[in-house]
Coordinates of C-alpha atoms and ligand atoms in Angstrom, one line a residue:
X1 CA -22.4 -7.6 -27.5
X2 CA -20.5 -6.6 -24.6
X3 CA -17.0 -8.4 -23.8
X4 CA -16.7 -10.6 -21.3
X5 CA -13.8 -9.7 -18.5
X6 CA -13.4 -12.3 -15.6
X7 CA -11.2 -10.5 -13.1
X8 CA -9.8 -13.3 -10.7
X9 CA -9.4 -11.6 -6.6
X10 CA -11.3 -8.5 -4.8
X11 CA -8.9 -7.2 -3.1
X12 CA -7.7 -3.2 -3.0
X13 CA -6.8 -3.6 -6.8
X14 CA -9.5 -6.0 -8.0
X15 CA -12.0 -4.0 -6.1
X16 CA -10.8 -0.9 -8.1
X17 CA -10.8 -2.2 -11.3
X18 CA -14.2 -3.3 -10.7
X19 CA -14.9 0.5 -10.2
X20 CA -12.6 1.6 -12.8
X21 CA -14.5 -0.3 -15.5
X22 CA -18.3 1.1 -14.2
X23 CA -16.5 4.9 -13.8
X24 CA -15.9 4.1 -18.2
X25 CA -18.9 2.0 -18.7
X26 CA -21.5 2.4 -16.1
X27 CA -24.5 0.7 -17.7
X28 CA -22.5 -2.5 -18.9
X29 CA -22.5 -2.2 -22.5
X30 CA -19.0 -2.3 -23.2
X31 CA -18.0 -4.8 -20.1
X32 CA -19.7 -7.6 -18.8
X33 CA -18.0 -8.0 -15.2
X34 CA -17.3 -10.9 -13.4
X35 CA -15.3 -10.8 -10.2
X36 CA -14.4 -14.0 -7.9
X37 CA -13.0 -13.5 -4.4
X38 CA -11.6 -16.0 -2.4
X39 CA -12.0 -14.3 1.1
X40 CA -15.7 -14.6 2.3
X41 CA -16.3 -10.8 2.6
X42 CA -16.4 -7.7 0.1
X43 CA -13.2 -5.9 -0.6
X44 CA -12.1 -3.5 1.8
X45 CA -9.0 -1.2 2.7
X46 CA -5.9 -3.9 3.6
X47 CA -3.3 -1.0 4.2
X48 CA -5.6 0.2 7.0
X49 CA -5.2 -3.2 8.7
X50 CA -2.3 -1.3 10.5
X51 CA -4.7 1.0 12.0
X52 CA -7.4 -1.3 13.1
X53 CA -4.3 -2.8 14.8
X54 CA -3.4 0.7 16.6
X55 CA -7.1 1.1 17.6
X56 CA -7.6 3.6 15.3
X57 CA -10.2 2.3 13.3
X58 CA -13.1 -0.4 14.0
X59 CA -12.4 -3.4 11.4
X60 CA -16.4 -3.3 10.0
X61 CA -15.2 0.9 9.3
X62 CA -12.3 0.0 5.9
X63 CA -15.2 -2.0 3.3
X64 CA -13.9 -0.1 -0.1
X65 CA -17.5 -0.2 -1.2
X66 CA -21.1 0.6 0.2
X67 CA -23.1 -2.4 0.4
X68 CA -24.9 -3.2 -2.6
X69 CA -22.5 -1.6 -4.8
X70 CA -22.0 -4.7 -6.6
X71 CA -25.5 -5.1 -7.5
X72 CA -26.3 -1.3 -8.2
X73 CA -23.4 -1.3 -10.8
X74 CA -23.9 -4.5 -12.6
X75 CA -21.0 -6.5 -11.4
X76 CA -21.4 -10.4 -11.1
X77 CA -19.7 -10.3 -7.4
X78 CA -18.6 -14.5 -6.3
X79 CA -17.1 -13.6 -2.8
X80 CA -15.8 -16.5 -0.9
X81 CA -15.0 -18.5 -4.1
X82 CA -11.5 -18.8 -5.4
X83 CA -10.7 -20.2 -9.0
X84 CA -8.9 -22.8 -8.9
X85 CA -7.9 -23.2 -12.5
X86 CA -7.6 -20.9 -16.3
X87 CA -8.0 -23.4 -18.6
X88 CA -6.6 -20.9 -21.8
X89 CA -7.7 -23.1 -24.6
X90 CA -11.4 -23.0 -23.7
X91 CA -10.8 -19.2 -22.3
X92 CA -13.0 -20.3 -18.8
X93 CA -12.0 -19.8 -14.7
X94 CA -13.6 -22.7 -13.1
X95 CA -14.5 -22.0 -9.5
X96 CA -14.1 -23.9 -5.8
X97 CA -17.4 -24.4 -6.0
X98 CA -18.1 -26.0 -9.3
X99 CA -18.6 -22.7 -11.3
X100 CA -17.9 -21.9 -14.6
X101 CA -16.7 -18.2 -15.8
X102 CA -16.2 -18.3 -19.6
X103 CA -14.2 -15.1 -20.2
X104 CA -13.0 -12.8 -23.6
X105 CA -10.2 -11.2 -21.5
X106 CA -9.5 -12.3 -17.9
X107 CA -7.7 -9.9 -14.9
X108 CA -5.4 -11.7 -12.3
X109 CA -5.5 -9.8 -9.6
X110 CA -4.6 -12.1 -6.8
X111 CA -2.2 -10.0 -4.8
X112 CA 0.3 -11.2 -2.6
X113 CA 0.0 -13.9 0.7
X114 CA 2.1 -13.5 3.5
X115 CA 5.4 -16.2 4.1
X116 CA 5.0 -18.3 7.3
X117 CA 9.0 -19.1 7.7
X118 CA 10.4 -22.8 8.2
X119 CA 10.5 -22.0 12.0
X120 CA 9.7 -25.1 14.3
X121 CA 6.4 -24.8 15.6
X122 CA 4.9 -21.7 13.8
X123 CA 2.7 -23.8 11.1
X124 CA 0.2 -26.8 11.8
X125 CA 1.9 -30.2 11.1
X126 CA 0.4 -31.3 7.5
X127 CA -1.4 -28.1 5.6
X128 CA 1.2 -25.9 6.7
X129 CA -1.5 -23.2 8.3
X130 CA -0.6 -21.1 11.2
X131 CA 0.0 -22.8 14.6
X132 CA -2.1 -21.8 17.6
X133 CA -1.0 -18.8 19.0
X134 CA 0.7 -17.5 15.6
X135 CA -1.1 -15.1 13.3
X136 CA -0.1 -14.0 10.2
X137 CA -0.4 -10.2 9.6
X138 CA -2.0 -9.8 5.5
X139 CA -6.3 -9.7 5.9
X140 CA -8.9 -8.9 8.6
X141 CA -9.5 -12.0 9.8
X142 CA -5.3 -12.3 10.8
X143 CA -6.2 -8.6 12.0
X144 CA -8.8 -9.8 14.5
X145 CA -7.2 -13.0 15.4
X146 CA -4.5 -10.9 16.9
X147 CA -6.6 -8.1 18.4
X148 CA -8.4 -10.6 20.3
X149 CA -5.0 -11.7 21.6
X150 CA -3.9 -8.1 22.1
X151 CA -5.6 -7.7 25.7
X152 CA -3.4 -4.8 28.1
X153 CA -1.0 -7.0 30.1
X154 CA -1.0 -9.2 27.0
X155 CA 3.0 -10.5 25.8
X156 CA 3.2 -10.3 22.1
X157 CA 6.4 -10.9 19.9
X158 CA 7.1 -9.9 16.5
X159 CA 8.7 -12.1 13.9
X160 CA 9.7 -9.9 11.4
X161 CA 11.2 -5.7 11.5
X162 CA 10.3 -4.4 8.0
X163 CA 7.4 -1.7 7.4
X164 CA 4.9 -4.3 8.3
X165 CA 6.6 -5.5 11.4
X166 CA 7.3 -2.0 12.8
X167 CA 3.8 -1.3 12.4
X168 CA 2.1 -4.0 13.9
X169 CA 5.0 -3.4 17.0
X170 CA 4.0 -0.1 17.2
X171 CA 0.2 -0.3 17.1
X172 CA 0.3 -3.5 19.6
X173 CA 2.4 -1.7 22.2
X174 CA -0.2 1.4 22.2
X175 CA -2.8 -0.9 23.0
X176 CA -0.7 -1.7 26.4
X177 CA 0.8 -5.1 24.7
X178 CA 4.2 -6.1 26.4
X179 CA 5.9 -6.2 22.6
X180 CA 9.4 -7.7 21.6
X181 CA 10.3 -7.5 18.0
X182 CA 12.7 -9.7 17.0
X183 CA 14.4 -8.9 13.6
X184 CA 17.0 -11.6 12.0
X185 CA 18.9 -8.6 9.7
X186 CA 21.3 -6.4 11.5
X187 CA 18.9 -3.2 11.6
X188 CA 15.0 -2.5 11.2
X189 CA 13.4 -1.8 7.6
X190 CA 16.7 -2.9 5.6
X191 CA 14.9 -2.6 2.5
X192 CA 14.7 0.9 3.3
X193 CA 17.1 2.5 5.4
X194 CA 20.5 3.1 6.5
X195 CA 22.0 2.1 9.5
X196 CA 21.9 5.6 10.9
X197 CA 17.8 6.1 10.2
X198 CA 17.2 2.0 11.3
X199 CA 18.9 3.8 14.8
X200 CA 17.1 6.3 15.2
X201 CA 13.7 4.1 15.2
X202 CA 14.7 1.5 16.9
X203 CA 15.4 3.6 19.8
X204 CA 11.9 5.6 19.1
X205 CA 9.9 2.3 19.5
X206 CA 12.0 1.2 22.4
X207 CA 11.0 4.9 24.0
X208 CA 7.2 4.0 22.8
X209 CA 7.7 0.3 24.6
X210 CA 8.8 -2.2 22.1
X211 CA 11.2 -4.1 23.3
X212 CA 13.7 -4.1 19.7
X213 CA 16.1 -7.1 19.0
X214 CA 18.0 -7.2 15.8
X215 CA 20.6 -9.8 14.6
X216 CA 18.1 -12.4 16.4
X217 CA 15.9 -14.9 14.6
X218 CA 13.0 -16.8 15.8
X219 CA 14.1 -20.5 16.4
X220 CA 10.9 -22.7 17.7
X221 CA 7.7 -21.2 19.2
X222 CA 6.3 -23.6 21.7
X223 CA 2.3 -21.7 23.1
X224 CA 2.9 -22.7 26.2
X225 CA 6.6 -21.8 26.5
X226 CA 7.1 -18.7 24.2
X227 CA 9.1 -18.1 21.2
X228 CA 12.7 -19.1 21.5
X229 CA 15.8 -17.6 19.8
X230 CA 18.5 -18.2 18.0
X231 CA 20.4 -16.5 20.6
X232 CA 19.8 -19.0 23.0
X233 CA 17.3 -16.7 24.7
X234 CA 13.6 -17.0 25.2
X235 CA 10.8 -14.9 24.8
X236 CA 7.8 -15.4 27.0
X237 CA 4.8 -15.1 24.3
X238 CA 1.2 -15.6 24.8
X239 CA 0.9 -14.9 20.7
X240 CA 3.2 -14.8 17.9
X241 CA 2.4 -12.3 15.1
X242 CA 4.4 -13.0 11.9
X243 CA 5.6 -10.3 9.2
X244 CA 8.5 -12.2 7.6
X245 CA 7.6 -11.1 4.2
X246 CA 5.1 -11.4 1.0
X247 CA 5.2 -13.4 -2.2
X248 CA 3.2 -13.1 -5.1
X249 CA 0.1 -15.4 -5.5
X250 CA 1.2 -16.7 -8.5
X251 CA -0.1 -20.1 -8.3
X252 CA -3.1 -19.9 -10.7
X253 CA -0.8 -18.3 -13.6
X254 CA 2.1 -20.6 -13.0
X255 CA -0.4 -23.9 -13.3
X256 CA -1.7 -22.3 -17.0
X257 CA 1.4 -22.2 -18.0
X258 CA 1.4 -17.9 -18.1
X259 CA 5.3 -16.2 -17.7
X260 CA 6.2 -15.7 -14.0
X261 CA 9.4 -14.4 -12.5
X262 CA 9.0 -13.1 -8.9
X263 CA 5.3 -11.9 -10.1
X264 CA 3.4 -12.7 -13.4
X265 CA 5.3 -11.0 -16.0
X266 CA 3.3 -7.9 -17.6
X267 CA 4.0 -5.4 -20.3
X268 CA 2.8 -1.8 -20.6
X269 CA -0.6 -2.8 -21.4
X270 CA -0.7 -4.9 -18.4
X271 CA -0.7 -8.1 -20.6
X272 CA 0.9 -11.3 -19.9
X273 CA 2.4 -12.9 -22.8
X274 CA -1.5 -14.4 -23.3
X275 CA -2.9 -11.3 -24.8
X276 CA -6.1 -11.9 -23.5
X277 CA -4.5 -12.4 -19.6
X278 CA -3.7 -9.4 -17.6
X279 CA -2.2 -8.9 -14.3
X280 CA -2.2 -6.0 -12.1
X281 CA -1.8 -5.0 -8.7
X282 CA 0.5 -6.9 -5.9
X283 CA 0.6 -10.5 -8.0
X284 CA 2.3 -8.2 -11.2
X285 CA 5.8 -8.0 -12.0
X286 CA 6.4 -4.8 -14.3
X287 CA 9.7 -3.8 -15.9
X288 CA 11.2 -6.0 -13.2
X289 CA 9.3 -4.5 -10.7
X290 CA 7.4 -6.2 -8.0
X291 CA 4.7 -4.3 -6.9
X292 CA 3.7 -3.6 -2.9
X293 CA 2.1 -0.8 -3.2
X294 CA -1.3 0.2 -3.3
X295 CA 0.0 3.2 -6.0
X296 CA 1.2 1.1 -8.1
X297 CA -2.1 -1.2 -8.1
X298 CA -4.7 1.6 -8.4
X299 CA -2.4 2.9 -11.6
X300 CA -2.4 -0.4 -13.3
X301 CA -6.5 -0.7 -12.9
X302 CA -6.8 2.8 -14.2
X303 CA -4.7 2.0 -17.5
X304 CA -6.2 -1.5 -17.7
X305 CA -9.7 -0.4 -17.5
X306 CA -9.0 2.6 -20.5
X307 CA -7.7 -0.5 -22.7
X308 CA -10.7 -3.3 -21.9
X309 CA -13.4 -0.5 -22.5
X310 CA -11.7 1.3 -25.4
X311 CA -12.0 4.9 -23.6
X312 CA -8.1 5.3 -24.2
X313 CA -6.4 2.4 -26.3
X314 CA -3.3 4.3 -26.4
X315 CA -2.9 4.3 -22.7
X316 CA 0.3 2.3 -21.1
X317 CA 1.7 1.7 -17.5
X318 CA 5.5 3.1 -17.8
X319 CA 5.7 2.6 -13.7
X320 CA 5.5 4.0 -10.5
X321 CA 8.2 6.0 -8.5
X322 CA 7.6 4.6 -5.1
X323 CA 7.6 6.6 -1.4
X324 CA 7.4 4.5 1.8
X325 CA 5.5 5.6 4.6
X326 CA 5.5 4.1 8.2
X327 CA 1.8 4.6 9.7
X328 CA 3.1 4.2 13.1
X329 CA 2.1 7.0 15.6
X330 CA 4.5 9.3 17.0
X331 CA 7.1 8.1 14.3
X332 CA 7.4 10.2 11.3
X333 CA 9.1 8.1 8.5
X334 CA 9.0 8.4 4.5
X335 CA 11.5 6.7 2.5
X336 CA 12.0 7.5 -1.3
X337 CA 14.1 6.4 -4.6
X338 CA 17.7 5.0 -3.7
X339 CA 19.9 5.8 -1.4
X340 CA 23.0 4.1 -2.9
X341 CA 22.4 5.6 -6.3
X342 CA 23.7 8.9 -5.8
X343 CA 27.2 11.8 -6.1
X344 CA 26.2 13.8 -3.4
X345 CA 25.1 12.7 0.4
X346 CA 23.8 15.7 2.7
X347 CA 22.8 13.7 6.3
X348 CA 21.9 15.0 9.8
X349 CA 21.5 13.2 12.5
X350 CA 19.5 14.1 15.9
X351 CA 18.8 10.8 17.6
X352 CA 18.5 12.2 20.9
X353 CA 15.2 14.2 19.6
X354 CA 14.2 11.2 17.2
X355 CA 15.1 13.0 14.0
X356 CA 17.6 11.9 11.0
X357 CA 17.6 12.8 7.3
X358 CA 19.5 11.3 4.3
X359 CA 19.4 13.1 0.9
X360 CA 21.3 11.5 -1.8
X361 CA 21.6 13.7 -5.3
X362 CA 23.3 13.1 -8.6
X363 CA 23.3 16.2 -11.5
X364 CA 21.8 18.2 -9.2
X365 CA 18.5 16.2 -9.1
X366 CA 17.0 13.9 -5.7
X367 CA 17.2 10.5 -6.4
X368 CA 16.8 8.7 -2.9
X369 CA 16.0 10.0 1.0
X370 CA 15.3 8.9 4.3
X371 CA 13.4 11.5 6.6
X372 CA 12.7 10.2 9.9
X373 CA 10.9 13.1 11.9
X374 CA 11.5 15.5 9.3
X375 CA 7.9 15.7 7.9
X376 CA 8.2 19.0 6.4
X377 CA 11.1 18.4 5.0
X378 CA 10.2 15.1 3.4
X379 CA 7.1 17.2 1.8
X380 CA 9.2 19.2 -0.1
X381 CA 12.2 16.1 -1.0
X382 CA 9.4 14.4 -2.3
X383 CA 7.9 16.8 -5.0
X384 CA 11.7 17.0 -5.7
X385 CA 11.8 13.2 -6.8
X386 CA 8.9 13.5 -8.7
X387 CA 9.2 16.5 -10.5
X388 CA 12.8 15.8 -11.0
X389 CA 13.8 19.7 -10.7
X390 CA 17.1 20.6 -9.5
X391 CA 17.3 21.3 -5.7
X392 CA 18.0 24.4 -3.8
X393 CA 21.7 25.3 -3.2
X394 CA 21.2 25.1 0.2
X395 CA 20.8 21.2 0.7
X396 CA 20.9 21.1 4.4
X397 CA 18.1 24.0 4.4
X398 CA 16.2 21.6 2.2
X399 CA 16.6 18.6 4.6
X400 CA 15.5 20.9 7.5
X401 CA 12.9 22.2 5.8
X402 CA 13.7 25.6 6.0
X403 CA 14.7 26.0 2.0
X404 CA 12.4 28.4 1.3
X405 CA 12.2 31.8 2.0
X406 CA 11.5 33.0 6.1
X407 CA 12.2 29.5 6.9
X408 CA 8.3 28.6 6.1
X409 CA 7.4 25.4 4.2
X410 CA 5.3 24.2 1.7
X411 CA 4.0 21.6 3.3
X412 CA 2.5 24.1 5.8
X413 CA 1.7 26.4 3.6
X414 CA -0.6 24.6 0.5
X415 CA -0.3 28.2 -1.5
X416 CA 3.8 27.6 -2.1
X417 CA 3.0 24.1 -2.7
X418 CA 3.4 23.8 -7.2
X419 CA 0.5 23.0 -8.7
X420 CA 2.1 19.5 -9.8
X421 CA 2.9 18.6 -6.5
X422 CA 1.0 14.6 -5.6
X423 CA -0.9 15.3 -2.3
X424 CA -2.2 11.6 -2.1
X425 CA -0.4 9.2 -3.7
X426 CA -2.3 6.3 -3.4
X427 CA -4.5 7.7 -5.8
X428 CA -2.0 10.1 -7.7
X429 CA -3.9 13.4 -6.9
X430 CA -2.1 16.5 -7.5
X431 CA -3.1 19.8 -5.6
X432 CA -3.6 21.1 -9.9
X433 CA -6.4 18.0 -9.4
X434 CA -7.9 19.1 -6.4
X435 CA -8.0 23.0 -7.2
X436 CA -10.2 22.1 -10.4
X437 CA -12.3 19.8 -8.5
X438 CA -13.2 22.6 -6.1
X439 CA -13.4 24.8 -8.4
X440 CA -16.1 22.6 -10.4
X441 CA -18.0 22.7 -6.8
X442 CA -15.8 20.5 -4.5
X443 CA -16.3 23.1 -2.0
X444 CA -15.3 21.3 1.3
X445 CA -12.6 18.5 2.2
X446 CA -15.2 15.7 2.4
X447 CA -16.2 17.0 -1.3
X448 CA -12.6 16.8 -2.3
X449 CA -12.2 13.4 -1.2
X450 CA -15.4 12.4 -2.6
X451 CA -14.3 13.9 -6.3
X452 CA -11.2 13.0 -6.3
X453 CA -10.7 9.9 -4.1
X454 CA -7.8 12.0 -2.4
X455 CA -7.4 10.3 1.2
X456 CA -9.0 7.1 0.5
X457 CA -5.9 5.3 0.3
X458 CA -3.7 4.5 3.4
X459 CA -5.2 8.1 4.7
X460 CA -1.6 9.5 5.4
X461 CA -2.6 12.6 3.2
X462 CA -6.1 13.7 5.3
X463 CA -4.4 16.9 6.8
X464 CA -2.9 18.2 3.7
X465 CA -6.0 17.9 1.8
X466 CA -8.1 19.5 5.2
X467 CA -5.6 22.3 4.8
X468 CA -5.8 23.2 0.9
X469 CA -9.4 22.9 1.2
X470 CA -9.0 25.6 3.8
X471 CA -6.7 27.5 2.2
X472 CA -9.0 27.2 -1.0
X473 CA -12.1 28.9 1.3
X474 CA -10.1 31.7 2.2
X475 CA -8.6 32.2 -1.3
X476 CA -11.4 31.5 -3.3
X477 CA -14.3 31.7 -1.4
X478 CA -18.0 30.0 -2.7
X479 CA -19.8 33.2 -4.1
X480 CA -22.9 33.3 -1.8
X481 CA -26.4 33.1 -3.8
X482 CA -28.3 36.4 -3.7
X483 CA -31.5 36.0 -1.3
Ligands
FAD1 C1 -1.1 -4.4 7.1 C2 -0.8 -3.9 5.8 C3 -0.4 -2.6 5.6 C4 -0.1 -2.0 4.3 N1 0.2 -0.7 4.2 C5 0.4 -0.2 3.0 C6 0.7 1.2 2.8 O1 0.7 2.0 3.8 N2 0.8 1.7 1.6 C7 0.7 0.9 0.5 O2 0.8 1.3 -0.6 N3 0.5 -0.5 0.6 C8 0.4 -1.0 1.8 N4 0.1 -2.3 2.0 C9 0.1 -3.2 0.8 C10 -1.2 -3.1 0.1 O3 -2.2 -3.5 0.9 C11 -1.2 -3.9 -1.2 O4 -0.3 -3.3 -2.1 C12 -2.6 -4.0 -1.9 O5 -3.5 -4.6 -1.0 C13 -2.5 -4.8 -3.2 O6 -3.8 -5.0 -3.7 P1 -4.0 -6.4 -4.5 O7 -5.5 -6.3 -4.9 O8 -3.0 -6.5 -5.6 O9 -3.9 -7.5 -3.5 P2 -4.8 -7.9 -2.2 O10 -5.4 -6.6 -1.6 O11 -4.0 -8.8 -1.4 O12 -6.0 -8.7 -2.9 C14 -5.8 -9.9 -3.5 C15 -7.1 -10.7 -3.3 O13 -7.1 -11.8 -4.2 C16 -7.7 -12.9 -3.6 N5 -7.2 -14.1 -4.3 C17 -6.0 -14.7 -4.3 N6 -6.0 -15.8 -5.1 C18 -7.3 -15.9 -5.5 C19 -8.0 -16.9 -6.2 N7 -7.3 -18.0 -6.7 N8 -9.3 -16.8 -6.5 C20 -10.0 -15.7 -6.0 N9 -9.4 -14.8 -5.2 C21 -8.1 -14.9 -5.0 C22 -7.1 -12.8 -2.2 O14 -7.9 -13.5 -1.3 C23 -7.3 -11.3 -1.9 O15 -8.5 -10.9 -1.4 C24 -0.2 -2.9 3.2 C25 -0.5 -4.3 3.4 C26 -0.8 -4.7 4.6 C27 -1.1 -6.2 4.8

């Protein structure tokens, strides 16, 4: 008899596991699959929420799956109904709506929801919800609350100037949004850059039309007024969009009495300390790691779903080494490791032409970096944190990326890129990965993608994978069949 896995949340990492399972198992006999979702549609891309925002993307264009797919691949699919209790002793999620899911191992994959701060005026008196004219910035339906807000002409501010705030700035003001963002920390992004880098965007989103103000935190938003300050100034609003921060969802665990610190407490197998509970994605805490990243998430699902079919039952989660990336256009940023961790700082700084770099080494070896409108350089840094191999002599070469021979670089160039170098992360595809997928008959980018998943992600990665697929036809091009 097949076991019974109830995984609680469809979202980017729920939804993959779901796929994970049917790519191990894909007639059910190993895995009977039942998956609950609170929101009322199927799973679909959140980290391209940011480009919806910028007008990049239509909202109906980021489902994760066809429609159907549920039904085509045997999964027992409850969207719009959230489980509301685990009771552990009977080994059954009960549902909002009166259901029953009895379970042999059960998946919490209930990701993260976004904080409303104690701010006067931003939440409803009594359930706590957004007020009118605040949105929250975490699911579509926030995402289309504030694009129908987001007319030209339209005043917009920010609460809120980390990755999420910054991109939602950005995106608004191309759409012809008057934007302030107001940021309560002395510089944008703290979490991830210096002073010098935070700068150097904040004067590149002032030159794209956001109006930038750190050091100043959101005191009472009145709809009618605006959003005033704590600097005793006030910011005529017609909407208020709030990116103040995530927490784990960890509600469901906490109430059935499961380990949770920041996030539910996991092990390398993904277990809590119920052997038959599991956590992954967002609403995971690993190795005293939160997660945030979609990486992260996909990895755990891959690893969980080789343990819950048996296809690998040796196979662990040791971690993921992180890399920010702004999806803001015209601004370049990637942000890896730690910058306080190192013995040796190389930094330049061009502000006037949008453009700093940090590289922090120790032994020899990158262990953190900020690259803001470097993006060759931050090409090559990067398959220098993850391979770990010792860096060129030349370090400031390296953060102009000119450290390899006539100046040319590997990101432009796929055929000095190594083999082990991670093209998409979101998915962990290497170019060794996409290389054998063409060679096994991959033979255009759309193939690639399709093979490997390369691109499917947060999409950040859709040139480099256009240009090794070209590189790839002129290399190694598809014999032609005789007539
Ligand atoms: C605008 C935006 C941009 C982002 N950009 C990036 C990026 O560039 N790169 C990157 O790596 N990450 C990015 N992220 C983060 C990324 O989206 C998350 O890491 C990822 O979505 C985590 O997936 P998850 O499945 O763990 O959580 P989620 O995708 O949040 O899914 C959790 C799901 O569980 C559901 N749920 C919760 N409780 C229950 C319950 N009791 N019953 C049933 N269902 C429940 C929720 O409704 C939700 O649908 C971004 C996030 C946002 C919001």
């Amino acid at each position: 008899m097949s076991r019974r896995v109830v995984v609680i949340g469809h979202g980017m990492v729920g939804a993959r596991f779901a796929e994970e399972i049917r790519r191990r198992d894909p007639d059910g006999g190993r895995v009977a699959l039942t998956v609950l979702g609170a929101e009322s549609r199927p799973a679909y891309n959140r980290v391209l929420l940011s480009t919806v925002l910028a007008g990049g993307l239509k909202p109906a264009m980021v489902s994760l799956h066809p429609d159907g797919w549920a039904e085509a691949n045997g999964v027992d699919l409850h969207t719009g109904v959230a489980a509301v209790a685990i009771d552990r002793d009977a080994r059954v999620v009960h549902g909002a709506d009166g259901s029953t899911h009895p379970y042999d191992e059960l998946v919490l994959a209930t990701g993260c929801r976004a904080w409303l701060p104690p701010v006067d005026g931003l939440a409803e008196d009594g359930d706590g919800a957004p007020a009118r004219g605040v949105s929250l910035f975490r699911d579509l339906d926030d995402c289309e609350r504030i694009l129908a807000a987001a007319a030209p002409g339209a005043r917009i501010a920010v609460v809120g100037g980390g990755l999420l705030g910054v991109e939602a700035a950005r995106g608004l003001a191309g759409r012809g949004v008057a934007v302030t963002l107001v940021h309560p920390r002395g510089h944008l992004m703290e979490r991830q850059l210096d002073t010098g880098a935070a700068a150097v965007l904040g004067d590149a989103l002032r030159e794209l039309g956001v109006d930038v103000r750190c050091g100043v935190a959101a005191k009472a938003w009145n709809p009618d007024l605006g959003l005033d300050c704590d600097d005793g100034t006030r910011i005529a609003a017609d909407a208020v969009v709030v990116a103040a921060g995530v927490r784990a969802e960890t509600g469901l665990a906490r109430a059935a009495g499961l380990a949770v610190d920041r996030g539910i407490l996991v092990d390398d197998r993904l277990a809590t300390d119920d052997g038959r509970v599991h956590a992954i994605g967002d609403c995971a805490q690993h190795a005293g790691a939160a997660a945030g990243l979609v990486q992260s998430g996909w990895e755990q699902a891959a690893v969980l779903a080789d343990l819950l079919t048996g296809t690998d039952p040796a196979a662990r989660y040791r971690g993921t080494r992180p890399v920010t990336r702004l999806k803001a256009a015209g601004i370049d940023l990637a942000a890896v490791g730690d910058v306080g961790a190192g013995d040796e700082t190389v930094a330049v700084s061009d502000p006037r032409r949008g453009r700093y770099g940090t590289l922090v080494l120790r032994d020899d070896r990158v262990v953190g970096a900020i690259l803001l409108g470097l993006p060759d350089a931050a090409a090559s840094i990067i398959e220098l944190y993850d391979s770990a191999a010792p860096a060129p002599e030349d370090r400031l070469a390296l953060l102009l990326g000119r450290a390899l021979p006539g100046g040319a670089t590997e990101a432009a160039d796929p055929s000095r890129m190594p083999g082990s170098a991670v093209v998409c992360r979101c998915n962990t595809v290497t170019k060794n990965a996409l290389v054998t997928a063409w060679r096994e008959g991959a033979r255009d980018a759309d193939a690639l993608r399709r093979r490997t998943r390369a691109g499917t992600g947060c999409g950040s990665c859709t040139g480099t994978v256009c240009g090794i697929s070209d590189w790839l036809t002129e290399s190694d091009p598809p014999q032609e069949t005789a007539a």
